[in-house]
PDB file of C-alpha atoms in Angstrom:
ATOM      1  CA  MET A 840      -5.198  19.643  16.912  1.00 53.00           C
ATOM      2  CA  LYS A 841      -8.914  19.910  18.634  1.00 64.00           C
ATOM      3  CA  THR A 842     -11.312  17.570  19.753  1.00 79.00           C
ATOM      4  CA  GLU A 843     -14.272  19.276  18.631  1.00 82.00           C
ATOM      5  CA  PRO A 844     -16.839  17.651  17.052  1.00 87.00           C
ATOM      6  CA  MET A 845     -16.947  18.417  12.940  1.00 92.00           C
ATOM      7  CA  ALA A 846     -19.202  17.427  10.442  1.00 91.00           C
ATOM      8  CA  CYS A 847     -18.378  14.416   8.194  1.00 92.00           C
ATOM      9  CA  ARG A 848     -16.725  15.434   5.064  1.00 94.00           C
ATOM     10  CA  LEU A 849     -18.799  13.195   2.283  1.00 93.00           C
ATOM     11  CA  GLY A 850     -17.130  11.031   0.211  1.00 95.00           C
ATOM     12  CA  CYS A 851     -14.102  10.433   2.749  1.00 97.00           C
ATOM     13  CA  GLY A 852     -14.566   7.160   4.028  1.00 97.00           C
ATOM     14  CA  ALA A 853     -11.327   7.009   6.264  1.00 97.00           C
ATOM     15  CA  CYS A 854     -13.383   5.720   9.256  1.00 96.00           C
ATOM     16  CA  CYS A 855     -14.823   2.634   6.907  1.00 97.00           C
ATOM     17  CA  ILE A 856     -11.177   1.580   5.653  1.00 97.00           C
ATOM     18  CA  ALA A 857      -8.410   2.635   8.269  1.00 97.00           C
ATOM     19  CA  PRO A 858      -9.830   1.257  11.449  1.00 97.00           C
ATOM     20  CA  SER A 859     -10.412  -2.671  12.592  1.00 97.00           C
ATOM     21  CA  ILE A 860     -14.396  -3.348  13.068  1.00 96.00           C
ATOM     22  CA  SER A 861     -14.877  -6.892  15.806  1.00 96.00           C
ATOM     23  CA  SER A 862     -18.329  -6.658  15.285  1.00 95.00           C
ATOM     24  CA  PRO A 863     -20.358  -8.312  12.577  1.00 97.00           C
ATOM     25  CA  ILE A 864     -21.039  -6.207   9.490  1.00 97.00           C
ATOM     26  CA  PRO A 865     -23.619  -6.821   7.115  1.00 97.00           C
ATOM     27  CA  GLY A 866     -21.626  -9.021   4.539  1.00 97.00           C
ATOM     28  CA  MET A 867     -18.637  -9.054   6.940  1.00 98.00           C
ATOM     29  CA  PRO A 868     -19.921 -11.399   9.447  1.00 97.00           C
ATOM     30  CA  ASN A 869     -16.538 -11.375  11.239  1.00 97.00           C
ATOM     31  CA  GLY A 870     -16.203  -7.752  10.816  1.00 97.00           C
ATOM     32  CA  LYS A 871     -13.064  -6.214   9.018  1.00 98.00           C
ATOM     33  CA  LYS A 872      -9.253  -5.819   9.651  1.00 97.00           C
ATOM     34  CA  ALA A 873      -7.590  -2.873   9.756  1.00 97.00           C
ATOM     35  CA  GLY A 874      -6.884  -1.256   6.216  1.00 97.00           C
ATOM     36  CA  GLU A 875      -9.475  -3.216   4.820  1.00 98.00           C
ATOM     37  CA  ARG A 876     -12.238  -1.553   2.899  1.00 98.00           C
ATOM     38  CA  CYS A 877     -15.773  -1.918   4.465  1.00 98.00           C
ATOM     39  CA  ILE A 878     -17.720  -3.964   2.030  1.00 98.00           C
ATOM     40  CA  GLN A 879     -20.669  -1.540   2.527  1.00 98.00           C
ATOM     41  CA  LEU A 880     -18.735   1.268   1.392  1.00 98.00           C
ATOM     42  CA  ASP A 881     -20.044   2.548  -1.574  1.00 97.00           C
ATOM     43  CA  GLU A 882     -18.011   3.738  -5.081  1.00 96.00           C
ATOM     44  CA  ASN A 883     -18.552   7.322  -3.722  1.00 96.00           C
ATOM     45  CA  ASN A 884     -17.033   6.350  -0.103  1.00 96.00           C
ATOM     46  CA  LEU A 885     -20.485   6.755   1.251  1.00 96.00           C
ATOM     47  CA  CYS A 886     -21.820   4.383   3.868  1.00 96.00           C
ATOM     48  CA  LYS A 887     -24.793   2.073   2.601  1.00 97.00           C
ATOM     49  CA  LEU A 888     -25.857   1.439   5.880  1.00 96.00           C
ATOM     50  CA  PHE A 889     -25.866   4.966   7.241  1.00 93.00           C
ATOM     51  CA  GLY A 890     -29.093   5.427   9.226  1.00 92.00           C
ATOM     52  CA  ASP A 891     -30.237   1.911   8.719  1.00 95.00           C
ATOM     53  CA  GLU A 892     -30.387  -0.157  12.054  1.00 94.00           C
ATOM     54  CA  SER A 893     -28.197  -3.072  10.994  1.00 94.00           C
ATOM     55  CA  ARG A 894     -25.406  -0.562  10.805  1.00 95.00           C
ATOM     56  CA  PRO A 895     -22.795  -1.305  13.459  1.00 95.00           C
ATOM     57  CA  LYS A 896     -22.910   0.342  16.775  1.00 95.00           C
ATOM     58  CA  VAL A 897     -18.980   1.289  16.781  1.00 95.00           C
ATOM     59  CA  CYS A 898     -19.997   3.002  13.795  1.00 95.00           C
ATOM     60  CA  SER A 899     -22.994   4.844  14.784  1.00 93.00           C
ATOM     61  CA  ASP A 900     -21.338   5.853  17.838  1.00 94.00           C
ATOM     62  CA  PHE A 901     -17.832   7.001  15.819  1.00 94.00           C
ATOM     63  CA  THR A 902     -17.809  11.318  15.925  1.00 93.00           C
ATOM     64  CA  ALA A 903     -15.553  13.112  13.354  1.00 95.00           C
ATOM     65  CA  THR A 904     -13.608  15.531  15.400  1.00 95.00           C
ATOM     66  CA  VAL A 905     -10.465  17.450  13.975  1.00 93.00           C
ATOM     67  CA  ASP A 906      -8.030  15.634  15.781  1.00 93.00           C
ATOM     68  CA  VAL A 907      -8.940  12.412  14.421  1.00 95.00           C
ATOM     69  CA  CYS A 908      -9.962  13.459  10.682  1.00 95.00           C
ATOM     70  CA  GLY A 909      -7.881  16.218   9.926  1.00 94.00           C
ATOM     71  CA  SER A 910      -8.671  18.836   7.180  1.00 94.00           C
ATOM     72  CA  THR A 911      -8.284  16.432   4.048  1.00 96.00           C
ATOM     73  CA  ASN A 912      -9.713  13.129   3.514  1.00 96.00           C
ATOM     74  CA  ALA A 913      -5.893  11.964   3.108  1.00 97.00           C
ATOM     75  CA  GLU A 914      -5.066  13.211   6.462  1.00 97.00           C
ATOM     76  CA  ALA A 915      -7.957  11.719   7.808  1.00 97.00           C
ATOM     77  CA  LEU A 916      -6.822   8.042   6.618  1.00 97.00           C
ATOM     78  CA  ALA A 917      -3.503   8.518   7.966  1.00 97.00           C
ATOM     79  CA  LEU A 918      -4.415   9.776  11.248  1.00 97.00           C
ATOM     80  CA  ILE A 919      -6.893   6.622  11.676  1.00 97.00           C
ATOM     81  CA  THR A 920      -4.300   4.700  10.730  1.00 97.00           C
ATOM     82  CA  GLU A 921      -2.129   5.889  12.860  1.00 96.00           C
ATOM     83  CA  LEU A 922      -4.486   5.502  15.849  1.00 95.00           C
ATOM     84  CA  GLU A 923      -5.090   2.287  14.893  1.00 95.00           C
ATOM     85  CA  GLN A 924      -1.645   1.279  14.994  1.00 95.00           C
ATOM     86  CA  LEU A 925      -1.251   2.604  18.152  1.00 94.00           C
ATOM     87  CA  THR A 926      -4.216   0.798  19.709  1.00 86.00           C
TER      88      THR A 926
END
């Protein structure tokens, strides 16, 4: 797989579900556990804080790449879950 940046697939949400986030998130002051759905992920799997300065830095810094996100939403969830378990 390639490490080149790619456009995020709207409605994927894998990066908002699979990884743990230790920094505070509005509505989740203690962050979130791996596999836990972020409270800021809407019913269409879109971030309610996208572009908002209250969005955690770790989220803003995330760059979708083929090696992390694969070619489907299901593959992204599996790959990010595996990366989380390895770290």
